[in-house]
PDB file of C-alpha atoms in Angstrom:
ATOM      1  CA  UNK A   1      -3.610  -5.364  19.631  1.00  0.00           C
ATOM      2  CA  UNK A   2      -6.972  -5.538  18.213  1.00  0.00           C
ATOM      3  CA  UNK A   3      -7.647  -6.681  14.772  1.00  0.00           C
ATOM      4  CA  UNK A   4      -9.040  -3.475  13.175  1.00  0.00           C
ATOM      5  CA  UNK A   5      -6.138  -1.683  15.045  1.00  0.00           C
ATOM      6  CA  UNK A   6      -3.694  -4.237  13.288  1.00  0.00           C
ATOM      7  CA  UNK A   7      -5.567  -3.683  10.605  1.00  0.00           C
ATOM      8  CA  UNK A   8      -5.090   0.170  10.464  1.00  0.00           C
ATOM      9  CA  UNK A   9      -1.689  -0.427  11.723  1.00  0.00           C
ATOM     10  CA  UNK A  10      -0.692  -2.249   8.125  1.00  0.00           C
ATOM     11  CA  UNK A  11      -2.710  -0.340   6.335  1.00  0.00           C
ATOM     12  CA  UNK A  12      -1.070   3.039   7.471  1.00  0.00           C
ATOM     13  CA  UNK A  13       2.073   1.055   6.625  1.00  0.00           C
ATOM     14  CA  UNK A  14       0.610   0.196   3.438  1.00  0.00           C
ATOM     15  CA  UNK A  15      -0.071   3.929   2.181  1.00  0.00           C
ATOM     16  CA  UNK A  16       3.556   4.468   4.126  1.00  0.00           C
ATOM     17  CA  UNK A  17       4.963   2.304   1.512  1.00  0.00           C
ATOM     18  CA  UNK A  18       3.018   3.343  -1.070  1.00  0.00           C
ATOM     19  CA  UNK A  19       3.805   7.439  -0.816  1.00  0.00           C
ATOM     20  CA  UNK A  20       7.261   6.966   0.163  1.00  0.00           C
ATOM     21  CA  UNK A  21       8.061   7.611  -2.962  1.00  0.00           C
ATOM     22  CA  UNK A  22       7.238  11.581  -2.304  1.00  0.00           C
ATOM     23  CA  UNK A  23       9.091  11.772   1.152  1.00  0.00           C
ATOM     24  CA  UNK A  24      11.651  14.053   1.281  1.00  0.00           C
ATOM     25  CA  UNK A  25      15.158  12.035   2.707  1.00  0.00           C
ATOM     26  CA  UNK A  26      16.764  13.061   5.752  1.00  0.00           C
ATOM     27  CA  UNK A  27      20.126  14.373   4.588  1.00  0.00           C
ATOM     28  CA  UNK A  28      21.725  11.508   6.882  1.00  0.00           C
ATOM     29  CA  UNK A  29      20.100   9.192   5.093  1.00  0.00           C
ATOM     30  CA  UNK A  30      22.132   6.249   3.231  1.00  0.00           C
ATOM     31  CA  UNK A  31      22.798   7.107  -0.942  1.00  0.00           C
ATOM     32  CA  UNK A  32      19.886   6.440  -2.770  1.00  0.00           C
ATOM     33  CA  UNK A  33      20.156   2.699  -4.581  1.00  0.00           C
ATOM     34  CA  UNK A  34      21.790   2.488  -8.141  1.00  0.00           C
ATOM     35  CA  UNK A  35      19.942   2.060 -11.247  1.00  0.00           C
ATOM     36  CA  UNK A  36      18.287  -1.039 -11.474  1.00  0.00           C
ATOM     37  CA  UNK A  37      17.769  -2.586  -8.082  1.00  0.00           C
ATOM     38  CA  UNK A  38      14.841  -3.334  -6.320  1.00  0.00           C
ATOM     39  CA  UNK A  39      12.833  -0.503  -4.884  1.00  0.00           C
ATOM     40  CA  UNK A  40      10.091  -1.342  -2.128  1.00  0.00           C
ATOM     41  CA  UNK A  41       7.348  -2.528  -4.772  1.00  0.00           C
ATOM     42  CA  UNK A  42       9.780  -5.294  -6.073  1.00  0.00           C
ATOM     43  CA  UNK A  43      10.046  -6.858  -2.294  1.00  0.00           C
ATOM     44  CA  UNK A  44       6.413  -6.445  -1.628  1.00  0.00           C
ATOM     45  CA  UNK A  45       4.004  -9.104  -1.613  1.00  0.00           C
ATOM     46  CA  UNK A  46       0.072  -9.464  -1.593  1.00  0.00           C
ATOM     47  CA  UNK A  47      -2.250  -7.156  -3.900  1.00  0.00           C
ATOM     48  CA  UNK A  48      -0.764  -4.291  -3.611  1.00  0.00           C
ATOM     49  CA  UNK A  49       2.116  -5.406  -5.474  1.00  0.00           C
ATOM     50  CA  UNK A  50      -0.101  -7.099  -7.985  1.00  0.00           C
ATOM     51  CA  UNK A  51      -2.157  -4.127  -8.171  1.00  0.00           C
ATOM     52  CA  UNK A  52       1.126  -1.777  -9.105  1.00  0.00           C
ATOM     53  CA  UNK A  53       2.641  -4.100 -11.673  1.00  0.00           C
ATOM     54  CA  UNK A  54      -0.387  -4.348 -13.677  1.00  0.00           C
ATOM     55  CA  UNK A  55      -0.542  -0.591 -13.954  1.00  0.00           C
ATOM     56  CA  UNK A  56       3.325   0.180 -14.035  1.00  0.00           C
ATOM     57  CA  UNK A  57       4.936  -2.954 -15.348  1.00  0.00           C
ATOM     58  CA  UNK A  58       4.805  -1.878 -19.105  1.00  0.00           C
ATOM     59  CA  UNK A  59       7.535  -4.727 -19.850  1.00  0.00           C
ATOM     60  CA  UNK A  60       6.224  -7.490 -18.039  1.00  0.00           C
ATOM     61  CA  UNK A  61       9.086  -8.499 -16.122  1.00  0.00           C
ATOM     62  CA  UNK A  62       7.500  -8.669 -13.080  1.00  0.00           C
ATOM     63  CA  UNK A  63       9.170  -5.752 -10.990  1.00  0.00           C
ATOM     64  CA  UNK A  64       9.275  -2.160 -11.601  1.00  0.00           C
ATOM     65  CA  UNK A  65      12.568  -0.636 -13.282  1.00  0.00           C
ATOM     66  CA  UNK A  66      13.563   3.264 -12.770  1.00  0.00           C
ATOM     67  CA  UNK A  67      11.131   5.164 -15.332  1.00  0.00           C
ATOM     68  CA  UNK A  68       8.285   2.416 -14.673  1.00  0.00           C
ATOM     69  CA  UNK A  69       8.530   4.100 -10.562  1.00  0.00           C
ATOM     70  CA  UNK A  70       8.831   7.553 -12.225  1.00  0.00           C
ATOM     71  CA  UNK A  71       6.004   6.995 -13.944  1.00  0.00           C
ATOM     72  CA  UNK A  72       4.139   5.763 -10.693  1.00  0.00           C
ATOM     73  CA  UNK A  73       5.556   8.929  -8.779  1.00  0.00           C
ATOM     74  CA  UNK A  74       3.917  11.098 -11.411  1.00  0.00           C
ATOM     75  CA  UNK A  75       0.399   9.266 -10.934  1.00  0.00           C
ATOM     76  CA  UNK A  76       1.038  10.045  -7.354  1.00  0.00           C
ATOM     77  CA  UNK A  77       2.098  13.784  -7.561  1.00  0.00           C
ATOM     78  CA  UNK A  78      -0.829  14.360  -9.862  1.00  0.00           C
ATOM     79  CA  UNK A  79      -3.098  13.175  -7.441  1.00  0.00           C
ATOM     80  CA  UNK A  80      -1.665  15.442  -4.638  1.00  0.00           C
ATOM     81  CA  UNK A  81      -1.723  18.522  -7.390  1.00  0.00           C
ATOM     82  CA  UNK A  82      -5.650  18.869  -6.652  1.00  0.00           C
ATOM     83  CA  UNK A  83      -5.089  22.212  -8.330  1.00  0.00           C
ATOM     84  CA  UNK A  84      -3.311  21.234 -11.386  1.00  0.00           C
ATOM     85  CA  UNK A  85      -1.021  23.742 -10.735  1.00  0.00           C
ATOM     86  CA  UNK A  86       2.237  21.231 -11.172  1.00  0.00           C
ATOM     87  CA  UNK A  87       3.527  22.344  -7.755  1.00  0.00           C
ATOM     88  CA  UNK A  88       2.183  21.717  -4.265  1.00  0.00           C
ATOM     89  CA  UNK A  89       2.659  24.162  -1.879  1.00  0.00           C
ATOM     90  CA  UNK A  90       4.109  23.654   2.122  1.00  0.00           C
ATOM     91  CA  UNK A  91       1.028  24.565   3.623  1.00  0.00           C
ATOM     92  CA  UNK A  92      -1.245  22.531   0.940  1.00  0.00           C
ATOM     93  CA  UNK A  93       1.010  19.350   1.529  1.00  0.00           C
ATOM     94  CA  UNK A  94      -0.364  17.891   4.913  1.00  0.00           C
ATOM     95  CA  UNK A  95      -3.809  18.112   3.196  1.00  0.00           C
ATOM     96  CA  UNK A  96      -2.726  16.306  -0.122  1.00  0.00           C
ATOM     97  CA  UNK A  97      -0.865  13.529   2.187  1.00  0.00           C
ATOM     98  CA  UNK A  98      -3.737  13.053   4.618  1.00  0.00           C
ATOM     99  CA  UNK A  99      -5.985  12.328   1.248  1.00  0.00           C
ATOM    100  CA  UNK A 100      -3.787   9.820  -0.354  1.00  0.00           C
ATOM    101  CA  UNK A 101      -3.463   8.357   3.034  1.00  0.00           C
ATOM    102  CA  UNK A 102      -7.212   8.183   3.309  1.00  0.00           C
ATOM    103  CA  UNK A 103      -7.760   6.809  -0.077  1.00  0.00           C
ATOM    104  CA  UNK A 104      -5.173   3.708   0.349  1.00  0.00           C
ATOM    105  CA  UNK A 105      -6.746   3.361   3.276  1.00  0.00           C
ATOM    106  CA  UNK A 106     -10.406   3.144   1.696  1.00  0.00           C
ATOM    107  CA  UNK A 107      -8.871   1.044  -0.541  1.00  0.00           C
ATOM    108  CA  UNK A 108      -7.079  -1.412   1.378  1.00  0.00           C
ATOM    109  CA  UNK A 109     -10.360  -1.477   3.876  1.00  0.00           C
ATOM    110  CA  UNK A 110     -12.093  -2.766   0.480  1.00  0.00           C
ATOM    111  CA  UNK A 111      -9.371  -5.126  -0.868  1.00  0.00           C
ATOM    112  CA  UNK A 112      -9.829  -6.757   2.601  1.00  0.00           C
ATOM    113  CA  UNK A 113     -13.434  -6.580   2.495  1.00  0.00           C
ATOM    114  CA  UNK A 114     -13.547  -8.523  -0.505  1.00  0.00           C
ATOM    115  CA  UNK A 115     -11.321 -11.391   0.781  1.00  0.00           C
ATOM    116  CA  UNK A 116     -13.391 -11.937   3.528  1.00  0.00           C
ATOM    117  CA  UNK A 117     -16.777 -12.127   1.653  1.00  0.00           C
ATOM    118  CA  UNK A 118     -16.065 -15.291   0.284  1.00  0.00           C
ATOM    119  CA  UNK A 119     -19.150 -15.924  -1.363  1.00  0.00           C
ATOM    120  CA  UNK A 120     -19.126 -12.374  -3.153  1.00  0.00           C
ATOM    121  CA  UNK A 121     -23.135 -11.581  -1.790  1.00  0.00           C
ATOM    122  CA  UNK A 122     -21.241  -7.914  -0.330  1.00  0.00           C
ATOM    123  CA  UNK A 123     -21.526  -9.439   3.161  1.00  0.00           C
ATOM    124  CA  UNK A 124     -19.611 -10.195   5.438  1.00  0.00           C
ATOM    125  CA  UNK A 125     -21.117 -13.069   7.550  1.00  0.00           C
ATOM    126  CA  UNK A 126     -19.864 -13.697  10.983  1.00  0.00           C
ATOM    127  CA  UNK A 127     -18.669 -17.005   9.920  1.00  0.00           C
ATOM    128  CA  UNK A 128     -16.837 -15.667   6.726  1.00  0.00           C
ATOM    129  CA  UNK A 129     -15.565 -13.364   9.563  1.00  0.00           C
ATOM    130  CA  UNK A 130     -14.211 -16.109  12.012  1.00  0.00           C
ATOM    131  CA  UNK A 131     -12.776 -18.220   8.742  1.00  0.00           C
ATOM    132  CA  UNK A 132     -10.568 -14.859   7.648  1.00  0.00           C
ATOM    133  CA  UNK A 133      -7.231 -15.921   8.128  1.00  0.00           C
ATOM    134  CA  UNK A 134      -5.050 -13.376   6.978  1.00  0.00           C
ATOM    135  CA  UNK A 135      -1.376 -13.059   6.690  1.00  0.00           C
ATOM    136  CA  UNK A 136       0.722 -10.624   8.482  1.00  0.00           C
ATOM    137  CA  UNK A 137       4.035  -9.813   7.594  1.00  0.00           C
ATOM    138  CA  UNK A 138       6.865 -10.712   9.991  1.00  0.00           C
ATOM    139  CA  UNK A 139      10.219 -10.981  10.296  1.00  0.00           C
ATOM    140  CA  UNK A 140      10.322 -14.270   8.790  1.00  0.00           C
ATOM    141  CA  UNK A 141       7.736 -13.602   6.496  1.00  0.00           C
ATOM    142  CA  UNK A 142       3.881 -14.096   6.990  1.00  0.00           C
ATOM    143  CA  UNK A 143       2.950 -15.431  10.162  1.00  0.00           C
ATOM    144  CA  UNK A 144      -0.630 -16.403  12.142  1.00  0.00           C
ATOM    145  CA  UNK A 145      -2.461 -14.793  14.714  1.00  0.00           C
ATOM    146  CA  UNK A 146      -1.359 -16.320  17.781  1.00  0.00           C
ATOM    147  CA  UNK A 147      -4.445 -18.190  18.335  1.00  0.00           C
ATOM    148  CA  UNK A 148      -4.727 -20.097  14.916  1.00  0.00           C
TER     149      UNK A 148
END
């Protein structure tokens, strides 16, 4: 798999993870967790995380409790609601999806952008380019391209 496809790839998982929160469950799905235990955003790692517990973490404990994810759903419906009609309709929902896809994806793109200009000139040189090592997720945790 090519980088930018691996790229897209976690970045489409990314915005996955990030409006999951707005997915309607499959009625076999399992009960939804009780009160208080971790959601996605209180496993996740990197600057995404970092990103939604400086916005949502009003109490500073480092993960996200039940009204600190309501209020991040909220954020999220609003920005679907392009009307500000507080409802979004069937037909308008693939549209409101496809744009919060597109704008985690613009900003993931730029988060990653950012670590790779290393000397913060807004270039990307092809030697900051080779030297980007990033992390993927695995199994196990992150891992390395195969041929670091």
């Amino acid at each position: 798999m090519h980088s930018s496809s691996r790229t897209l790839l976690w970045t489409t998982l990314a915005a996955g993870l990030l409006l999951g929160t707005v997915a309607v469950q499959a009625q076999d799905a399992p009960p939804p967790p009780p009160p208080g235990a971790p959601g996605p955003m209180d496993r996740a790692a990197g600057p995404l995380r970092q990103e939604m517990l400086a916005k949502y973490d009003t109490n500073k404990d480092g993960k996200l409790d039940e009204s600190e994810r309501a209020a991040m759903r909220m954020d999220h419906f609003k920005a679907m609601d392009k009307k500000g009609t507080g409802k979004i309709s069937k037909a308008d929902f693939p549209a409101a999806m496809e744009a919060a896809r597109e704008a985690e994806r613009a900003r993931a793109e730029a988060a990653l952008f950012d670590r790779m200009d290393t000397n913060k000139d807004g270039y990307v040189t092809a030697e900051e380019f080779a030297a980007f090592k990033p992390d993927w997720p695995g199994k196990d945790g992150p891992r390395r391209h195969k041929h670091d």
